[in-house]
PDB file of C-alpha atoms in Angstrom:
ATOM      1  CA  MET N   1      33.764 103.930 -48.635  1.00  0.00           C
ATOM      2  CA  SER N   2      36.038 100.918 -48.480  1.00  0.00           C
ATOM      3  CA  SER N   3      35.172  97.801 -50.431  1.00  0.00           C
ATOM      4  CA  GLU N   4      34.179  96.099 -47.168  1.00  0.00           C
ATOM      5  CA  GLU N   5      31.766  98.818 -46.038  1.00  0.00           C
ATOM      6  CA  GLY N   6      28.077  98.325 -46.642  1.00  0.00           C
ATOM      7  CA  ILE N   7      25.218 100.806 -46.839  1.00  0.00           C
ATOM      8  CA  GLY N   8      25.261 102.959 -43.735  1.00  0.00           C
ATOM      9  CA  GLY N   9      29.031 102.531 -43.301  1.00  0.00           C
ATOM     10  CA  GLY N  10      28.999  99.228 -41.407  1.00  0.00           C
ATOM     11  CA  LEU N  11      30.891  96.154 -42.472  1.00  0.00           C
ATOM     12  CA  ALA N  12      28.807  94.172 -44.923  1.00  0.00           C
ATOM     13  CA  GLY N  13      27.569  90.859 -43.527  1.00  0.00           C
ATOM     14  CA  ARG N  14      28.467  91.758 -39.951  1.00  0.00           C
ATOM     15  CA  SER N  15      26.053  92.659 -37.173  1.00  0.00           C
ATOM     16  CA  ALA N  16      26.116  95.945 -35.315  1.00  0.00           C
ATOM     17  CA  GLY N  17      26.730  96.059 -31.596  1.00  0.00           C
ATOM     18  CA  PRO N  18      24.053  94.683 -29.292  1.00  0.00           C
ATOM     19  CA  LEU N  19      20.870  96.687 -28.918  1.00  0.00           C
ATOM     20  CA  ASP N  20      18.959  96.520 -25.673  1.00  0.00           C
ATOM     21  CA  GLU N  21      15.199  96.177 -25.266  1.00  0.00           C
ATOM     22  CA  VAL N  22      14.657  99.959 -25.174  1.00  0.00           C
ATOM     23  CA  ASP N  23      16.767 100.523 -28.329  1.00  0.00           C
ATOM     24  CA  ARG N  24      14.697  97.893 -30.153  1.00  0.00           C
ATOM     25  CA  ALA N  25      11.452  99.478 -28.909  1.00  0.00           C
ATOM     26  CA  ILE N  26      12.614 102.884 -30.172  1.00  0.00           C
ATOM     27  CA  ILE N  27      13.454 101.410 -33.575  1.00  0.00           C
ATOM     28  CA  ALA N  28      10.090  99.601 -33.754  1.00  0.00           C
ATOM     29  CA  ALA N  29       8.211 102.812 -32.914  1.00  0.00           C
ATOM     30  CA  LEU N  30      10.144 104.852 -35.485  1.00  0.00           C
ATOM     31  CA  LEU N  31       9.594 102.225 -38.181  1.00  0.00           C
ATOM     32  CA  ARG N  32       5.843 102.402 -37.494  1.00  0.00           C
ATOM     33  CA  ASP N  33       5.806 106.223 -37.454  1.00  0.00           C
ATOM     34  CA  GLY N  34       8.944 108.159 -38.342  1.00  0.00           C
ATOM     35  CA  ARG N  35       7.139 111.414 -37.513  1.00  0.00           C
ATOM     36  CA  ILE N  36       6.527 110.536 -33.867  1.00  0.00           C
ATOM     37  CA  SER N  37       7.621 113.304 -31.503  1.00  0.00           C
ATOM     38  CA  VAL N  38      10.405 112.594 -29.039  1.00  0.00           C
ATOM     39  CA  ARG N  39       7.936 113.229 -26.217  1.00  0.00           C
ATOM     40  CA  ALA N  40       5.507 110.628 -27.604  1.00  0.00           C
ATOM     41  CA  LEU N  41       8.379 108.230 -28.325  1.00  0.00           C
ATOM     42  CA  ALA N  42       9.615 108.540 -24.725  1.00  0.00           C
ATOM     43  CA  GLU N  43       6.111 107.879 -23.396  1.00  0.00           C
ATOM     44  CA  HIS N  44       5.662 104.907 -25.736  1.00  0.00           C
ATOM     45  CA  VAL N  45       8.880 103.192 -24.607  1.00  0.00           C
ATOM     46  CA  HIS N  46       8.526 104.312 -20.963  1.00  0.00           C
ATOM     47  CA  ILE N  47      11.694 106.421 -20.659  1.00  0.00           C
ATOM     48  CA  SER N  48      12.343 110.103 -19.981  1.00  0.00           C
ATOM     49  CA  ARG N  49      12.472 112.588 -22.828  1.00  0.00           C
ATOM     50  CA  ALA N  50      16.156 113.279 -22.055  1.00  0.00           C
ATOM     51  CA  ASN N  51      16.909 109.533 -22.247  1.00  0.00           C
ATOM     52  CA  ALA N  52      15.011 109.319 -25.564  1.00  0.00           C
ATOM     53  CA  TYR N  53      17.051 112.209 -26.996  1.00  0.00           C
ATOM     54  CA  ALA N  54      20.300 110.621 -25.783  1.00  0.00           C
ATOM     55  CA  ARG N  55      19.423 107.212 -27.208  1.00  0.00           C
ATOM     56  CA  LEU N  56      18.350 108.699 -30.563  1.00  0.00           C
ATOM     57  CA  SER N  57      21.635 110.610 -30.725  1.00  0.00           C
ATOM     58  CA  ARG N  58      23.639 107.486 -29.897  1.00  0.00           C
ATOM     59  CA  LEU N  59      21.752 105.313 -32.403  1.00  0.00           C
ATOM     60  CA  THR N  60      22.291 107.972 -35.075  1.00  0.00           C
ATOM     61  CA  ASP N  61      25.951 108.613 -34.189  1.00  0.00           C
ATOM     62  CA  GLU N  62      26.696 104.873 -34.263  1.00  0.00           C
ATOM     63  CA  GLY N  63      25.030 104.555 -37.671  1.00  0.00           C
ATOM     64  CA  VAL N  64      22.246 102.242 -36.490  1.00  0.00           C
ATOM     65  CA  ILE N  65      19.716 104.877 -37.586  1.00  0.00           C
ATOM     66  CA  THR N  66      20.975 106.353 -40.844  1.00  0.00           C
ATOM     67  CA  GLY N  67      18.181 108.838 -41.499  1.00  0.00           C
ATOM     68  CA  PHE N  68      14.501 109.609 -41.324  1.00  0.00           C
ATOM     69  CA  THR N  69      12.393 109.427 -44.444  1.00  0.00           C
ATOM     70  CA  ILE N  70       8.942 108.858 -45.869  1.00  0.00           C
ATOM     71  CA  GLU N  71       7.508 105.871 -47.691  1.00  0.00           C
ATOM     72  CA  LEU N  72       6.256 106.731 -51.143  1.00  0.00           C
ATOM     73  CA  ALA N  73       3.633 104.978 -53.277  1.00  0.00           C
ATOM     74  CA  PRO N  74       5.618 105.040 -56.568  1.00  0.00           C
ATOM     75  CA  HIS N  75       2.613 104.679 -58.903  1.00  0.00           C
ATOM     76  CA  LYS N  76       0.712 107.480 -57.185  1.00  0.00           C
ATOM     77  CA  ALA N  77       3.813 109.694 -57.348  1.00  0.00           C
ATOM     78  CA  GLY N  78       4.167 109.300 -61.124  1.00  0.00           C
ATOM     79  CA  LEU N  79       6.674 106.441 -61.175  1.00  0.00           C
ATOM     80  CA  GLY N  80       4.525 103.873 -62.977  1.00  0.00           C
ATOM     81  CA  THR N  81       7.270 101.509 -64.154  1.00  0.00           C
ATOM     82  CA  SER N  82       9.514  99.599 -61.766  1.00  0.00           C
ATOM     83  CA  ALA N  83      12.167  97.044 -62.650  1.00  0.00           C
ATOM     84  CA  TYR N  84      15.019  95.124 -61.131  1.00  0.00           C
ATOM     85  CA  VAL N  85      18.130  95.284 -63.270  1.00  0.00           C
ATOM     86  CA  SER N  86      20.887  92.758 -62.725  1.00  0.00           C
ATOM     87  CA  VAL N  87      24.301  94.019 -63.717  1.00  0.00           C
ATOM     88  CA  THR N  88      27.449  92.082 -64.520  1.00  0.00           C
ATOM     89  CA  ILE N  89      30.577  94.144 -63.916  1.00  0.00           C
ATOM     90  CA  GLU N  90      34.286  93.845 -64.580  1.00  0.00           C
ATOM     91  CA  GLN N  91      36.336  92.401 -61.757  1.00  0.00           C
ATOM     92  CA  ASN N  92      37.326  95.069 -59.199  1.00  0.00           C
ATOM     93  CA  ALA N  93      34.953  97.652 -60.758  1.00  0.00           C
ATOM     94  CA  TRP N  94      32.534  97.902 -57.801  1.00  0.00           C
ATOM     95  CA  ARG N  95      33.713 101.333 -56.619  1.00  0.00           C
ATOM     96  CA  ALA N  96      33.424 102.896 -60.074  1.00  0.00           C
ATOM     97  CA  VAL N  97      30.091 101.221 -60.753  1.00  0.00           C
ATOM     98  CA  SER N  98      28.734 102.246 -57.349  1.00  0.00           C
ATOM     99  CA  ALA N  99      29.773 105.863 -57.952  1.00  0.00           C
ATOM    100  CA  GLY N 100      28.236 105.829 -61.438  1.00  0.00           C
ATOM    101  CA  LEU N 101      24.923 104.338 -60.310  1.00  0.00           C
ATOM    102  CA  GLN N 102      24.530 106.945 -57.559  1.00  0.00           C
ATOM    103  CA  ASP N 103      24.310 109.682 -60.212  1.00  0.00           C
ATOM    104  CA  ILE N 104      21.567 108.102 -62.348  1.00  0.00           C
ATOM    105  CA  PRO N 105      18.023 109.453 -61.941  1.00  0.00           C
ATOM    106  CA  TYR N 106      15.357 106.847 -61.104  1.00  0.00           C
ATOM    107  CA  VAL N 107      17.882 104.409 -59.560  1.00  0.00           C
ATOM    108  CA  GLU N 108      16.310 103.922 -56.149  1.00  0.00           C
ATOM    109  CA  HIS N 109      18.537 101.256 -54.632  1.00  0.00           C
ATOM    110  CA  PHE N 110      21.405  98.986 -55.632  1.00  0.00           C
ATOM    111  CA  ALA N 111      23.494  96.337 -53.940  1.00  0.00           C
ATOM    112  CA  MET N 112      26.500  94.185 -54.725  1.00  0.00           C
ATOM    113  CA  VAL N 113      25.275  90.583 -54.551  1.00  0.00           C
ATOM    114  CA  GLY N 114      26.659  87.079 -54.800  1.00  0.00           C
ATOM    115  CA  GLY N 115      25.483  84.687 -57.471  1.00  0.00           C
ATOM    116  CA  ASP N 116      25.103  84.844 -61.230  1.00  0.00           C
ATOM    117  CA  TYR N 117      25.128  88.663 -61.280  1.00  0.00           C
ATOM    118  CA  ASP N 118      27.258  91.213 -59.478  1.00  0.00           C
ATOM    119  CA  VAL N 119      24.872  94.096 -58.794  1.00  0.00           C
ATOM    120  CA  LEU N 120      21.099  94.284 -58.384  1.00  0.00           C
ATOM    121  CA  VAL N 121      19.498  97.666 -59.127  1.00  0.00           C
ATOM    122  CA  LEU N 122      15.944  98.823 -58.398  1.00  0.00           C
ATOM    123  CA  VAL N 123      14.773 101.395 -60.952  1.00  0.00           C
ATOM    124  CA  ARG N 124      11.501 103.316 -60.611  1.00  0.00           C
ATOM    125  CA  ALA N 125      10.718 105.418 -63.695  1.00  0.00           C
ATOM    126  CA  PRO N 126       7.684 107.300 -65.035  1.00  0.00           C
ATOM    127  CA  ASP N 127       7.232 104.954 -68.002  1.00  0.00           C
ATOM    128  CA  ASN N 128       8.859 102.300 -70.195  1.00  0.00           C
ATOM    129  CA  ALA N 129      10.638 104.895 -72.349  1.00  0.00           C
ATOM    130  CA  ALA N 130      12.341 106.385 -69.283  1.00  0.00           C
ATOM    131  CA  LEU N 131      13.213 102.884 -68.022  1.00  0.00           C
ATOM    132  CA  ARG N 132      14.726 102.048 -71.424  1.00  0.00           C
ATOM    133  CA  HIS N 133      16.829 105.227 -71.300  1.00  0.00           C
ATOM    134  CA  VAL N 134      18.037 104.480 -67.757  1.00  0.00           C
ATOM    135  CA  VAL N 135      19.045 100.902 -68.560  1.00  0.00           C
ATOM    136  CA  LEU N 136      20.365 101.143 -72.114  1.00  0.00           C
ATOM    137  CA  GLU N 137      21.878 104.612 -72.082  1.00  0.00           C
ATOM    138  CA  ARG N 138      22.788 105.339 -68.474  1.00  0.00           C
ATOM    139  CA  ILE N 139      23.502 102.078 -66.616  1.00  0.00           C
ATOM    140  CA  GLN N 140      25.198 100.413 -69.577  1.00  0.00           C
ATOM    141  CA  ASP N 141      27.388 103.517 -70.033  1.00  0.00           C
ATOM    142  CA  VAL N 142      28.803 103.301 -66.489  1.00  0.00           C
ATOM    143  CA  PRO N 143      32.515 102.381 -66.657  1.00  0.00           C
ATOM    144  CA  GLY N 144      32.957  98.764 -65.556  1.00  0.00           C
ATOM    145  CA  VAL N 145      29.468  97.567 -66.550  1.00  0.00           C
ATOM    146  CA  ARG N 146      29.656  94.541 -68.880  1.00  0.00           C
ATOM    147  CA  ALA N 147      25.998  93.509 -69.223  1.00  0.00           C
ATOM    148  CA  THR N 148      22.497  94.040 -67.834  1.00  0.00           C
ATOM    149  CA  ARG N 149      19.282  92.060 -67.603  1.00  0.00           C
ATOM    150  CA  THR N 150      15.946  93.657 -66.721  1.00  0.00           C
ATOM    151  CA  TRP N 151      12.906  92.246 -64.901  1.00  0.00           C
ATOM    152  CA  LEU N 152       9.717  94.341 -64.875  1.00  0.00           C
ATOM    153  CA  VAL N 153       7.858  94.517 -61.577  1.00  0.00           C
ATOM    154  CA  PHE N 154       4.129  93.820 -62.038  1.00  0.00           C
ATOM    155  CA  ASP N 155       3.150  94.044 -58.372  1.00  0.00           C
ATOM    156  CA  GLU N 156       4.929  94.338 -55.049  1.00  0.00           C
ATOM    157  CA  ALA N 157       4.294  94.129 -51.318  1.00  0.00           C
ATOM    158  CA  ARG N 158       6.272  94.741 -48.151  1.00  0.00           C
ATOM    159  CA  GLY N 159       7.479  91.880 -46.035  1.00  0.00           C
ATOM    160  CA  ARG N 160       7.329  91.737 -42.282  1.00  0.00           C
ATOM    161  CA  GLY N 161      10.981  92.592 -41.716  1.00  0.00           C
ATOM    162  CA  ALA N 162      12.699  92.122 -38.376  1.00  0.00           C
ATOM    163  CA  ASP N 163      10.624  92.081 -35.198  1.00  0.00           C
ATOM    164  CA  TRP N 164      12.242  95.005 -33.390  1.00  0.00           C
ATOM    165  CA  GLY N 165      10.016  94.553 -30.354  1.00  0.00           C
ATOM    166  CA  LYS N 166      11.973  91.403 -29.456  1.00  0.00           C
ATOM    167  CA  GLU N 167      15.620  90.444 -29.357  1.00  0.00           C
ATOM    168  CA  THR N 168      16.748  89.833 -32.965  1.00  0.00           C
ATOM    169  CA  ARG N 169      19.224  86.997 -32.613  1.00  0.00           C
TER     170      ARG N 169
END
């Protein structure tokens, strides 16, 4: 991945190609229910099954849809401690840090950010002892990491996100 590529392979900070009304309706339906059958998806967005298959293939091939997954309730799945960890890294160390973070258990998501810190990491661990191990012994051992700061998550909720049923400009 080049230093300009973001998650999913696109250029960070740049929009993908234009999506039409049907593409946005497909995305909205899949975000509501990723297990929807192609037949039901086609009926929902009022297109043929063949067109739905073709559009899904195109959206996947172009990297607009990067995968299909489930949403997990971390606490109910045994991950009772969540924290955001801000990481300060050495200049030009993003590639090494990114590679190192990908191999650490309980690191759910991370992003290079602008501001006072360089990287923001979401860690979901079974307990405080596991979180401590992840931060102090795994993240801080990644080559290029200079410092970390940890914020415990006491509660969380999902935001609305983009309205895929309408044009998103």
